């Protein structure tokens, strides 16, 4: 089941549960007919058809065929209000190794109702699925509407934290985040390289023209330099070839600070184009990269299709993963005998798998085979430390009247995680044991490994450098390094033109003859450093003109600094601030512009993901404004 189909399924699931709670049987039948016309509505129609209203009077619901799992059966059939149904469903879910009752929680979040009903449903959803970000976000929204701003903020933060505990939410977050980072690390260095190259372009074109004739017009010099810079592009190296030429120009004419900032920009560019972009593509295609693992995840989440089951049945002959999840599915559907058979085969083939041993022991305990259950619990306890496992062992020892062993096992469980044991103990049932959760870490590792082997081609690399530069990362990095070394070697071999910082006039030793330094032209040197050599009247007039120029340029630079990322740093002669400003502006733009993520939310994240990205974008925007302010302050002090 693809990510798109999984999202669509959850929409139908939530709709089905809401209708089952709120509508009579006739209305449910009509909704079923409508839902059945959609691509993935078979599951929704099955659930809706299993509502109590459709049963003949006195007939009890059965877990087979009518519901996807025992949890769904309990949710629909438990008498009483929503709270009672939710509490019972949570207990059954814990007994089957399910941390969250996702389907019920999603339905409750989407149900709405009056403000009080919506708040009650949101609170129940958060209890049913504490690791589901959309449930936490829904509770935060309802608390905010009720005016409980402190609690709403607490739940919003908890929703962001829950993203890291939910497999699909984490994949969505990291996939989107890595794409955003890759975009910024690719675009920001290129923008910075272009900015520095543009700032030195006039000086470089002047020097280039002098190699041919000092009489060459300025526009001809600029055109000649532009033609030379376009040679790599003409040779088929794409935009990156042009950037390589601009980098060499900027590195040759920039000062030490420029060279350091340019080097950092190139490093981040290579990192963004290769490891970050490839990791992003790996995460984004992970859920669809391995059909068996994807089908396994669908079963874990309770959204499997007939195709998924057929695939797992075929793979179970050779793959432990498929064999294991099919046993879990039988257990969750209430097929105890079939589950025992499957787990017995798993125990024989994998005698040191703690999840298999524990869950098999739970089935034996439920069947009354207490001694055998204790044996498998103890074998599992030798492999892992788990509060659930030790709690189960204490339950089995209690039923065998082994008081000392019961107390020892319970103490061990509390020493591992007292809160988890307290939650299990609150069930208050001597027959209650809890399965260990399916190992999603192993499943995630397999998905990422397969995705890494089958990852997509890098669209950015194909577009920016279709030639030799894009073949390997070493080609790109090595080319930048060679250009930098060549620029350093050329710096002392010819006189480079510069600009006067006071009047903007070009300073060139070949043209002017006498040059005092690279920042002050000859007239300004006499005007400011040797005023006795100048005419007083002309000096006053010249100072007035320069003051007007500074005022006019100051306004232009201030506006440009506020509107153009990086301009404030360049005007302040601080390329480090310029590059930082471009980076922060880029992060603010992508985080705020794509706050809903790069790919659709699989109905797991909700507003929690948007909150995370908006927060990151706001912090980036604040950092950008700080950099701009710092640049403006430095420029005014020059």
Coordinates of C-alpha atoms in Angstrom, one line a residue:
X1 CA 0.0 0.0 0.0
X2 CA 1.5 3.3 -1.1
X3 CA 1.7 6.4 1.1
X4 CA -1.1 8.0 -1.0
X5 CA -3.4 5.0 -0.6
X6 CA -2.5 4.8 3.1
X7 CA -3.6 8.4 3.6
X8 CA -6.8 7.8 1.7
X9 CA -7.5 4.7 3.8
X10 CA -7.3 6.6 7.0
X11 CA -9.8 9.2 5.7
X12 CA -12.3 6.4 5.0
X13 CA -11.5 4.8 8.3
X14 CA -12.2 8.0 10.3
X15 CA -15.4 8.6 8.3
X16 CA -16.6 5.0 8.9
X17 CA -16.1 5.2 12.7
X18 CA -17.8 8.6 12.9
X19 CA -20.8 7.3 10.9
X20 CA -21.0 4.2 13.0
X21 CA -21.2 6.3 16.1
X22 CA -23.6 9.0 14.8
X23 CA -26.0 7.5 12.2
X24 CA -28.7 4.9 12.0
X25 CA -28.2 1.7 10.0
X26 CA -29.9 3.1 6.9
X27 CA -27.6 6.1 6.7
X28 CA -24.6 3.8 7.3
X29 CA -25.7 1.7 4.3
X30 CA -25.9 4.7 2.1
X31 CA -22.5 5.9 3.2
X32 CA -21.1 2.5 2.6
X33 CA -22.4 2.6 -1.0
X34 CA -20.7 5.9 -1.5
X35 CA -17.5 4.9 0.1
X36 CA -17.3 1.7 -2.0
X37 CA -16.9 3.7 -5.1
X38 CA -13.5 5.0 -4.0
X39 CA -10.3 3.1 -4.7
X40 CA -9.5 2.0 -1.2
X41 CA -12.9 1.9 0.3
X42 CA -13.2 -1.9 0.8
X43 CA -11.8 -1.7 4.3
X44 CA -14.1 1.2 5.2
X45 CA -17.1 -0.5 3.8
X46 CA -16.3 -3.7 5.8
X47 CA -16.0 -1.7 9.0
X48 CA -19.2 0.2 8.4
X49 CA -21.1 -3.0 7.5
X50 CA -19.9 -4.4 10.9
X51 CA -21.6 -1.7 13.0
X52 CA -24.1 -3.0 15.6
X53 CA -27.1 -1.5 13.9
X54 CA -26.8 -3.9 11.0
X55 CA -26.8 -7.1 13.2
X56 CA -30.1 -9.0 13.7
X57 CA -31.4 -8.7 17.3
X58 CA -29.5 -10.8 19.7
X59 CA -26.7 -11.8 17.4
X60 CA -23.2 -11.1 18.7
X61 CA -20.4 -9.7 16.5
X62 CA -17.6 -12.0 15.5
X63 CA -14.0 -10.9 15.0
X64 CA -13.5 -12.9 11.8
X65 CA -14.2 -11.1 8.5
X66 CA -16.4 -8.4 10.1
X67 CA -13.6 -6.4 11.8
X68 CA -9.9 -5.9 11.0
X69 CA -8.9 -6.7 14.6
X70 CA -10.1 -7.4 18.1
X71 CA -9.5 -3.7 18.9
X72 CA -12.0 -2.6 16.3
X73 CA -14.6 -5.2 17.4
X74 CA -14.3 -3.9 21.0
X75 CA -14.5 -0.3 19.9
X76 CA -17.8 -0.9 18.0
X77 CA -19.4 -3.5 20.4
X78 CA -18.6 -2.2 23.8
X79 CA -21.7 -0.8 25.4
X80 CA -21.7 2.6 27.1
X81 CA -20.3 5.9 26.1
X82 CA -17.3 6.8 24.0
X83 CA -15.1 6.9 27.1
X84 CA -16.0 3.3 28.1
X85 CA -15.4 2.1 24.6
X86 CA -12.1 3.9 24.4
X87 CA -10.9 2.5 27.7
X88 CA -11.7 -1.1 26.7
X89 CA -10.1 -0.7 23.3
X90 CA -7.0 0.6 24.9
X91 CA -6.7 -2.4 27.2
X92 CA -7.2 -4.8 24.3
X93 CA -4.6 -2.9 22.3
X94 CA -2.1 -3.1 25.1
X95 CA -2.7 -6.9 25.3
X96 CA -1.8 -7.2 21.6
X97 CA 1.3 -5.1 21.7
X98 CA -0.2 -2.0 20.2
X99 CA 1.0 1.2 21.8
X100 CA -1.7 3.3 20.1
X101 CA -5.3 2.8 18.9
X102 CA -4.6 4.9 15.8
X103 CA -7.9 4.4 13.9
X104 CA -10.1 5.3 16.9
X105 CA -7.9 8.3 17.7
X106 CA -8.1 9.6 14.2
X107 CA -11.9 9.2 14.1
X108 CA -12.3 11.1 17.4
X109 CA -10.1 13.9 16.2
X110 CA -12.2 14.2 13.0
X111 CA -15.6 13.8 14.7
X112 CA -16.0 17.4 16.0
X113 CA -19.3 18.2 17.7
X114 CA -20.0 20.8 20.2
X115 CA -17.0 22.5 21.9
X116 CA -17.4 20.3 25.0
X117 CA -17.8 17.1 22.9
X118 CA -14.9 18.0 20.7
X119 CA -12.7 18.6 23.8
X120 CA -13.8 15.3 25.4
X121 CA -13.1 13.4 22.1
X122 CA -9.7 15.1 21.7
X123 CA -8.7 14.1 25.3
X124 CA -9.8 10.5 24.7
X125 CA -7.9 10.5 21.4
X126 CA -4.7 11.6 23.1
X127 CA -5.1 8.8 25.7
X128 CA -5.8 6.2 23.1
X129 CA -2.8 7.2 20.9
X130 CA -0.3 9.2 23.0
X131 CA 2.4 8.7 20.3
X132 CA 0.1 9.9 17.5
X133 CA 1.1 13.6 16.8
X134 CA -2.3 14.4 15.1
X135 CA -4.1 13.4 18.3
X136 CA -1.9 15.7 20.5
X137 CA -2.3 18.5 18.0
X138 CA -6.1 18.0 18.0
X139 CA -6.2 18.3 21.8
X140 CA -4.0 21.4 21.7
X141 CA -6.5 23.0 19.2
X142 CA -9.5 22.2 21.3
X143 CA -7.8 23.4 24.5
X144 CA -6.9 26.7 22.8
X145 CA -10.5 27.2 21.7
X146 CA -11.6 26.7 25.3
X147 CA -9.1 29.3 26.5
X148 CA -6.7 26.9 28.2
X149 CA -3.7 28.4 26.5
X150 CA -1.1 27.0 28.9
X151 CA -2.3 23.4 28.5
X152 CA -2.7 23.9 24.8
X153 CA 0.9 25.0 24.5
X154 CA 2.0 22.0 26.5
X155 CA 0.0 19.6 24.2
X156 CA 1.4 21.3 21.1
X157 CA 4.9 20.7 22.3
X158 CA 4.0 17.1 23.2
X159 CA 2.6 16.7 19.7
X160 CA 5.9 17.8 18.2
X161 CA 7.8 15.4 20.5
X162 CA 5.4 12.6 19.5
X163 CA 6.6 12.9 15.9
X164 CA 9.9 11.2 16.9
X165 CA 8.0 8.2 18.4
X166 CA 5.7 7.6 15.4
X167 CA 7.3 5.8 12.5
X168 CA 5.3 7.4 9.7
X169 CA 5.3 10.8 11.3
X170 CA 9.1 10.6 11.7
X171 CA 9.6 9.5 8.1
X172 CA 7.4 12.4 7.0
X173 CA 9.3 14.9 9.1
X174 CA 12.8 13.8 8.3
X175 CA 12.0 13.4 4.6
X176 CA 10.5 16.9 4.3
X177 CA 13.2 18.4 6.5
X178 CA 16.1 16.9 4.6
X179 CA 14.6 18.1 1.3
X180 CA 14.3 21.6 2.6
X181 CA 17.9 21.5 3.9
X182 CA 19.1 20.2 0.6
X183 CA 17.4 23.0 -1.3
X184 CA 18.8 25.7 1.0
X185 CA 22.3 24.2 1.0
X186 CA 22.2 24.1 -2.8
X187 CA 20.7 27.5 -3.6
X188 CA 22.3 29.6 -0.9
X189 CA 25.9 28.9 -1.8
X190 CA 25.1 29.5 -5.5
X191 CA 23.5 32.8 -4.7
X192 CA 26.4 33.9 -2.6
X193 CA 28.9 33.0 -5.3
X194 CA 27.0 35.0 -7.8
X195 CA 26.7 37.9 -5.4
X196 CA 30.5 38.1 -4.8
X197 CA 31.3 37.6 -8.5
X198 CA 28.9 40.4 -9.5
X199 CA 30.5 42.7 -6.9
X200 CA 34.0 42.2 -8.5
X201 CA 32.9 41.9 -12.2
X202 CA 33.7 45.5 -13.2
X203 CA 37.2 45.3 -11.8
X204 CA 37.9 41.9 -13.4
X205 CA 36.6 43.0 -16.8
X206 CA 38.8 46.1 -16.7
X207 CA 41.9 44.0 -16.0
X208 CA 41.0 41.5 -18.7
X209 CA 40.6 44.3 -21.3
X210 CA 44.0 45.7 -20.4
X211 CA 45.6 42.4 -21.5
X212 CA 44.6 43.3 -25.1
X213 CA 44.5 47.1 -25.2
X214 CA 43.9 49.9 -22.8
X215 CA 41.6 51.6 -25.4
X216 CA 39.0 48.8 -25.2
X217 CA 35.6 50.2 -24.2
X218 CA 34.0 49.1 -20.9
X219 CA 31.1 47.3 -22.5
X220 CA 33.5 45.3 -24.7
X221 CA 35.6 44.3 -21.6
X222 CA 32.4 43.2 -19.8
X223 CA 31.3 41.2 -22.9
X224 CA 34.7 39.5 -23.3
X225 CA 34.7 38.4 -19.6
X226 CA 31.1 37.2 -19.9
X227 CA 32.0 35.1 -22.9
X228 CA 34.9 33.5 -21.1
X229 CA 32.8 32.7 -18.1
X230 CA 30.2 31.0 -20.3
X231 CA 32.8 28.5 -21.8
X232 CA 32.1 25.7 -19.2
X233 CA 28.4 26.1 -19.9
X234 CA 29.0 25.8 -23.6
X235 CA 31.0 22.7 -23.0
X236 CA 28.0 20.9 -21.5
X237 CA 28.7 21.3 -17.8
X238 CA 25.5 23.1 -17.2
X239 CA 24.8 25.8 -14.7
X240 CA 27.4 24.4 -12.3
X241 CA 30.1 25.0 -14.9
X242 CA 29.1 28.7 -15.0
X243 CA 29.2 28.7 -11.2
X244 CA 32.6 27.2 -11.2
X245 CA 33.9 30.1 -13.4
X246 CA 32.2 32.7 -11.2
X247 CA 33.7 31.1 -8.1
X248 CA 37.2 31.4 -9.6
X249 CA 36.5 35.1 -10.4
X250 CA 35.2 35.8 -6.9
X251 CA 38.1 33.8 -5.3
X252 CA 40.7 35.7 -7.4
X253 CA 39.4 39.2 -6.5
X254 CA 38.0 38.7 -3.0
X255 CA 40.0 39.3 0.1
X256 CA 40.8 36.8 2.9
X257 CA 37.3 37.0 4.3
X258 CA 35.7 36.4 0.9
X259 CA 37.9 33.4 0.3
X260 CA 37.0 31.8 3.7
X261 CA 33.3 32.4 3.1
X262 CA 33.5 31.1 -0.5
X263 CA 35.2 28.0 0.7
X264 CA 32.5 27.4 3.3
X265 CA 29.9 27.9 0.7
X266 CA 31.4 25.3 -1.6
X267 CA 31.6 22.8 1.2
X268 CA 28.0 23.3 2.0
X269 CA 27.1 23.1 -1.7
X270 CA 28.7 19.7 -2.1
X271 CA 27.2 18.4 1.2
X272 CA 23.7 19.6 0.1
X273 CA 23.9 18.1 -3.4
X274 CA 25.2 14.7 -2.4
X275 CA 24.8 13.3 1.2
X276 CA 21.8 15.4 2.2
X277 CA 19.9 15.1 -1.1
X278 CA 20.6 11.4 -1.3
X279 CA 19.5 10.8 2.3
X280 CA 16.3 12.8 1.6
X281 CA 15.4 10.7 -1.4
X282 CA 16.2 7.6 0.6
X283 CA 13.8 8.6 3.4
X284 CA 11.0 9.7 1.0
X285 CA 10.9 6.4 -0.9
X286 CA 11.6 4.2 2.1
X287 CA 7.9 3.2 2.6
X288 CA 7.6 2.1 -1.0
X289 CA 11.0 0.6 -1.6
X290 CA 10.5 -2.9 -0.1
X291 CA 7.1 -4.5 -0.9
X292 CA 7.4 -7.0 2.0
X293 CA 8.4 -4.5 4.5
X294 CA 5.8 -2.0 3.3
X295 CA 3.1 -4.7 3.6
X296 CA 4.4 -5.5 7.1
X297 CA 4.1 -1.9 8.1
X298 CA 0.5 -1.9 6.7
X299 CA -0.4 -4.8 9.0
X300 CA 1.2 -3.2 12.0
X301 CA -1.0 -0.1 11.4
X302 CA -4.0 -2.2 10.6
X303 CA -4.4 -0.9 7.0
X304 CA -3.4 -4.0 5.1
X305 CA -5.0 -5.0 1.8
X306 CA -5.7 -8.4 0.3
X307 CA -2.7 -7.8 -1.9
X308 CA -0.5 -7.2 1.1
X309 CA -1.6 -10.4 2.8
X310 CA -1.0 -12.4 -0.4
X311 CA 2.5 -11.0 -0.7
X312 CA 3.3 -11.8 2.9
X313 CA 1.9 -15.3 2.6
X314 CA 4.2 -15.9 -0.4
X315 CA 7.2 -14.4 1.3
X316 CA 6.6 -16.2 4.6
X317 CA 8.2 -19.3 3.2
X318 CA 11.6 -17.7 3.1
X319 CA 11.4 -14.5 5.2
X320 CA 11.1 -14.3 9.0
X321 CA 9.7 -10.8 8.8
X322 CA 6.6 -11.9 6.8
X323 CA 6.2 -15.0 9.0
X324 CA 6.3 -13.0 12.1
X325 CA 3.8 -10.3 11.1
X326 CA 1.3 -12.9 9.9
X327 CA 1.5 -14.4 13.4
X328 CA 0.9 -11.0 14.8
X329 CA -2.1 -10.5 12.5
X330 CA -3.7 -13.7 13.5
X331 CA -3.3 -12.7 17.1
X332 CA -4.8 -9.3 16.6
X333 CA -7.8 -10.7 14.7
X334 CA -8.6 -13.1 17.5
X335 CA -7.6 -16.3 15.7
X336 CA -5.9 -17.8 18.8
X337 CA -5.3 -21.3 17.6
X338 CA -3.9 -20.2 14.3
X339 CA -1.7 -17.7 16.1
X340 CA -0.4 -20.4 18.4
X341 CA 0.5 -22.6 15.4
X342 CA 2.4 -19.7 13.7
X343 CA 4.2 -18.6 16.9
X344 CA 5.2 -22.2 17.6
X345 CA 6.8 -22.5 14.2
X346 CA 8.6 -19.1 14.8
X347 CA 9.9 -20.3 18.2
X348 CA 11.3 -23.4 16.6
X349 CA 13.0 -21.5 13.8
X350 CA 14.1 -18.4 16.0
X351 CA 14.5 -19.6 19.6
X352 CA 16.3 -16.4 20.6
X353 CA 13.9 -13.8 19.5
X354 CA 12.5 -12.1 22.6
X355 CA 9.3 -10.8 20.9
X356 CA 8.4 -14.2 19.5
X357 CA 9.1 -16.0 22.8
X358 CA 7.1 -13.4 24.9
X359 CA 4.1 -13.3 22.6
X360 CA 4.0 -17.1 22.3
X361 CA 4.1 -17.3 26.1
X362 CA 1.1 -14.9 26.3
X363 CA -0.9 -17.2 24.0
X364 CA 0.0 -20.2 26.2
X365 CA -1.0 -18.2 29.3
X366 CA -4.3 -17.3 27.8
X367 CA -4.9 -21.0 27.0
X368 CA -4.1 -22.0 30.6
X369 CA -0.7 -23.5 30.0
X370 CA 0.9 -21.5 32.8
X371 CA 4.0 -23.6 33.3
X372 CA 5.0 -23.6 29.7
X373 CA 4.3 -19.8 29.6
X374 CA 6.6 -19.2 32.6
X375 CA 9.3 -21.2 30.8
X376 CA 9.1 -19.0 27.7
X377 CA 8.9 -15.9 29.7
X378 CA 12.1 -16.8 31.5
X379 CA 13.8 -17.6 28.2
X380 CA 12.9 -14.2 26.9
X381 CA 13.9 -12.5 30.1
X382 CA 17.4 -13.8 29.6
X383 CA 17.6 -11.9 26.3
X384 CA 16.0 -8.5 27.1
X385 CA 14.9 -6.2 29.9
X386 CA 11.3 -5.3 29.4
X387 CA 8.7 -4.1 31.9
X388 CA 5.9 -5.8 30.0
X389 CA 7.8 -9.1 29.9
X390 CA 8.4 -9.0 33.6
X391 CA 4.9 -8.0 34.3
X392 CA 3.6 -10.9 32.3
X393 CA 5.9 -13.2 34.2
X394 CA 4.6 -11.9 37.5
X395 CA 1.0 -12.6 36.3
X396 CA 1.9 -16.2 35.4
X397 CA 3.6 -16.8 38.7
X398 CA 0.7 -15.3 40.6
X399 CA -1.7 -17.7 38.9
X400 CA 0.6 -20.6 39.8
X401 CA 0.7 -19.3 43.4
X402 CA 4.4 -18.7 43.3
X403 CA 4.4 -15.7 45.6
X404 CA 8.1 -15.1 45.9
X405 CA 8.6 -15.4 42.1
X406 CA 5.6 -13.2 41.6
X407 CA 7.0 -10.5 43.8
X408 CA 10.5 -10.8 42.4
X409 CA 9.3 -10.4 38.8
X410 CA 7.1 -7.4 39.7
X411 CA 10.0 -5.7 41.4
X412 CA 12.1 -6.2 38.4
X413 CA 9.4 -4.8 36.1
X414 CA 9.1 -1.7 38.3
X415 CA 12.8 -1.2 38.4
X416 CA 12.9 -1.1 34.6
X417 CA 9.9 1.3 34.2
X418 CA 7.6 2.0 37.1
X419 CA 5.2 4.1 35.0
X420 CA 4.7 1.4 32.4
X421 CA 4.0 -1.2 35.2
X422 CA 1.5 1.1 36.8
X423 CA -0.4 1.5 33.6
X424 CA -0.5 -2.3 33.1
X425 CA -1.5 -2.8 36.7
X426 CA -4.4 -0.4 36.4
X427 CA -6.2 -2.9 34.2
X428 CA -6.9 -4.9 37.3
X429 CA -7.3 -8.2 35.6
X430 CA -5.4 -11.3 36.8
X431 CA -5.7 -12.8 33.3
X432 CA -4.2 -9.7 31.6
X433 CA -0.9 -10.0 29.8
X434 CA 0.6 -7.7 27.2
X435 CA 2.4 -8.6 24.0
X436 CA 5.6 -6.9 23.1
X437 CA 5.3 -4.4 20.3
X438 CA 6.4 -5.4 16.8
X439 CA 10.0 -4.2 16.4
X440 CA 9.6 -1.1 14.1
X441 CA 13.2 -0.2 14.5
X442 CA 14.2 -3.4 12.6
X443 CA 11.5 -2.7 10.0
X444 CA 12.7 0.9 9.5
X445 CA 16.3 -0.2 9.1
X446 CA 15.3 -2.7 6.4
X447 CA 13.2 -0.1 4.6
X448 CA 16.0 2.5 4.6
X449 CA 18.6 -0.1 3.5
X450 CA 16.5 -1.1 0.6
X451 CA 15.7 2.5 -0.3
X452 CA 19.4 3.4 -0.2
X453 CA 20.1 0.7 -2.8
X454 CA 17.2 1.8 -5.0
X455 CA 17.3 5.6 -4.4
X456 CA 16.1 8.0 -7.0
X457 CA 18.5 9.9 -9.2
X458 CA 19.3 13.4 -7.9
X459 CA 17.2 15.8 -9.9
X460 CA 19.3 18.8 -8.7
X461 CA 22.5 17.2 -10.0
X462 CA 20.9 16.2 -13.3
X463 CA 19.7 19.7 -13.8
X464 CA 22.6 21.7 -12.6
X465 CA 25.5 19.7 -14.0
X466 CA 24.6 17.1 -16.6
X467 CA 28.2 16.6 -17.7
X468 CA 31.4 15.4 -16.1
X469 CA 31.1 17.6 -13.0
X470 CA 27.9 15.7 -11.9
X471 CA 29.3 12.2 -12.5
X472 CA 30.8 12.0 -9.0
X473 CA 31.0 14.3 -6.0
X474 CA 34.8 14.2 -6.2
X475 CA 34.7 15.7 -9.6
X476 CA 32.8 18.7 -8.3
X477 CA 34.8 19.1 -5.1
X478 CA 38.1 18.6 -6.9
X479 CA 37.2 21.2 -9.6
X480 CA 36.4 23.8 -7.0
X481 CA 39.6 23.0 -5.2
X482 CA 41.7 23.3 -8.4
X483 CA 40.1 26.6 -9.3
X484 CA 40.8 28.0 -5.8
X485 CA 44.4 26.9 -5.9
X486 CA 44.8 28.5 -9.4
X487 CA 43.2 31.7 -8.2
X488 CA 45.6 31.9 -5.2
X489 CA 48.6 31.4 -7.5
X490 CA 47.5 34.1 -9.9
X491 CA 46.8 36.7 -7.2
X492 CA 50.4 38.0 -7.0
X493 CA 51.2 37.8 -10.8
X494 CA 49.4 41.0 -11.9
X495 CA 48.0 44.2 -10.6
X496 CA 44.3 43.9 -9.8
X497 CA 42.1 46.9 -10.2
X498 CA 40.1 48.0 -7.2
X499 CA 37.6 50.8 -6.2
X500 CA 38.0 53.8 -4.0
X501 CA 35.9 53.4 -0.9
X502 CA 35.3 57.2 -0.7
X503 CA 34.3 58.2 -4.2
X504 CA 33.9 54.8 -6.0
X505 CA 36.5 55.6 -8.7
X506 CA 38.4 52.7 -10.2
X507 CA 42.0 52.4 -8.9
X508 CA 44.4 50.9 -11.5
X509 CA 48.2 51.1 -11.4
X510 CA 48.4 50.6 -15.1
X511 CA 46.1 53.5 -15.9
X512 CA 46.8 55.9 -13.0
X513 CA 50.5 55.5 -12.7
X514 CA 50.6 56.5 -9.0
X515 CA 48.5 54.4 -6.5
X516 CA 48.6 55.0 -2.8
X517 CA 46.7 51.9 -1.8
X518 CA 43.9 49.7 -3.0
X519 CA 41.1 51.6 -1.1
X520 CA 41.9 55.3 -1.8
X521 CA 42.4 56.9 -5.2
X522 CA 45.0 59.7 -5.7
X523 CA 42.5 62.7 -5.5
X524 CA 40.9 61.4 -2.3
X525 CA 44.3 60.7 -0.8
X526 CA 45.3 64.4 -1.2
X527 CA 41.8 65.6 -0.2
X528 CA 41.7 63.7 3.1
X529 CA 45.3 63.0 4.0
X530 CA 47.2 66.0 2.5
X531 CA 44.6 68.8 2.4
X532 CA 47.4 71.5 2.3
X533 CA 48.2 70.4 -1.2
X534 CA 44.6 71.2 -2.5
X535 CA 42.8 74.4 -3.2
X536 CA 40.5 75.3 -0.2
X537 CA 37.5 76.3 -2.4
X538 CA 37.7 73.1 -4.5
X539 CA 38.2 71.1 -1.4
X540 CA 35.0 72.3 0.2
X541 CA 33.1 71.7 -3.0
X542 CA 34.5 68.2 -3.4
X543 CA 33.7 67.3 0.2
X544 CA 30.1 68.6 -0.2
X545 CA 29.7 66.4 -3.3
X546 CA 31.1 63.3 -1.6
X547 CA 28.8 63.9 1.4
X548 CA 25.7 64.0 -0.9
X549 CA 26.9 60.9 -2.6
X550 CA 27.3 59.1 0.7
X551 CA 23.8 60.1 1.7
X552 CA 22.3 59.0 -1.6
X553 CA 24.2 55.7 -1.6
X554 CA 23.4 55.2 2.1
X555 CA 19.6 55.2 1.4
X556 CA 20.0 52.9 -1.6
X557 CA 22.2 50.5 0.4
X558 CA 19.7 50.5 3.3
X559 CA 16.8 49.6 1.0
X560 CA 18.9 47.0 -0.8
X561 CA 20.0 45.5 2.5
X562 CA 16.4 45.1 3.6
X563 CA 15.2 43.6 0.3
X564 CA 18.1 41.6 -1.0
X565 CA 19.4 38.7 1.1
X566 CA 23.2 39.0 1.7
X567 CA 23.4 42.6 0.5
X568 CA 23.8 44.0 4.0
X569 CA 26.9 41.9 4.6
X570 CA 28.5 42.8 1.2
X571 CA 27.9 46.5 1.7
X572 CA 29.5 46.2 5.2
X573 CA 32.5 44.3 3.7
X574 CA 31.6 41.3 5.8
X575 CA 31.1 38.3 3.4
X576 CA 30.6 36.1 6.4
X577 CA 27.5 38.1 7.3
X578 CA 26.4 38.1 3.7
X579 CA 26.5 34.3 3.5
X580 CA 24.8 33.9 6.9
X581 CA 22.0 36.2 5.8
X582 CA 21.4 34.2 2.6
X583 CA 21.4 30.9 4.6
X584 CA 18.9 32.2 7.2
X585 CA 16.7 33.8 4.6
X586 CA 16.6 30.5 2.7
X587 CA 15.7 28.5 5.7
X588 CA 13.0 30.9 6.7
X589 CA 11.6 30.8 3.2
X590 CA 11.5 27.0 2.9
X591 CA 10.3 26.3 6.5
X592 CA 7.5 28.9 6.3
X593 CA 6.6 28.3 2.6
X594 CA 6.5 24.5 3.0
X595 CA 5.2 24.3 6.6
X596 CA 2.8 21.5 5.5
X597 CA 5.7 19.4 4.4
X598 CA 7.1 18.3 1.0
X599 CA 4.9 15.2 0.8
X600 CA 1.3 14.7 2.0
X601 CA 0.8 14.1 5.7
X602 CA -0.2 10.4 6.2
X603 CA -2.8 11.5 8.7
X604 CA -0.3 11.0 11.5
X605 CA 1.2 14.5 12.0
X606 CA -1.5 17.0 11.7
X607 CA -0.8 20.6 12.9
X608 CA 2.1 19.3 15.0
X609 CA 4.3 19.2 11.8
X610 CA 3.2 22.6 10.7
X611 CA 4.0 24.0 14.2
X612 CA 7.5 22.5 14.1
X613 CA 8.3 24.0 10.7
X614 CA 6.7 27.4 11.4
X615 CA 8.7 27.6 14.7
X616 CA 11.9 26.8 12.8
X617 CA 11.0 29.3 10.1
X618 CA 10.3 32.0 12.6
X619 CA 13.6 31.5 14.4
X620 CA 15.4 31.6 11.0
X621 CA 13.6 34.8 10.1
X622 CA 14.6 36.4 13.4
X623 CA 18.2 35.3 12.9
X624 CA 18.1 36.8 9.4
X625 CA 16.9 40.1 10.7
X626 CA 19.7 40.1 13.3
X627 CA 22.3 39.6 10.6
X628 CA 20.8 42.4 8.5
X629 CA 20.8 44.7 11.5
X630 CA 24.4 43.8 12.3
X631 CA 25.4 44.5 8.7
X632 CA 23.7 47.9 8.7
X633 CA 25.4 48.9 11.9
X634 CA 28.8 47.9 10.6
X635 CA 28.3 49.8 7.3
X636 CA 27.4 53.0 9.1
X637 CA 30.5 52.8 11.2
X638 CA 32.8 52.5 8.2

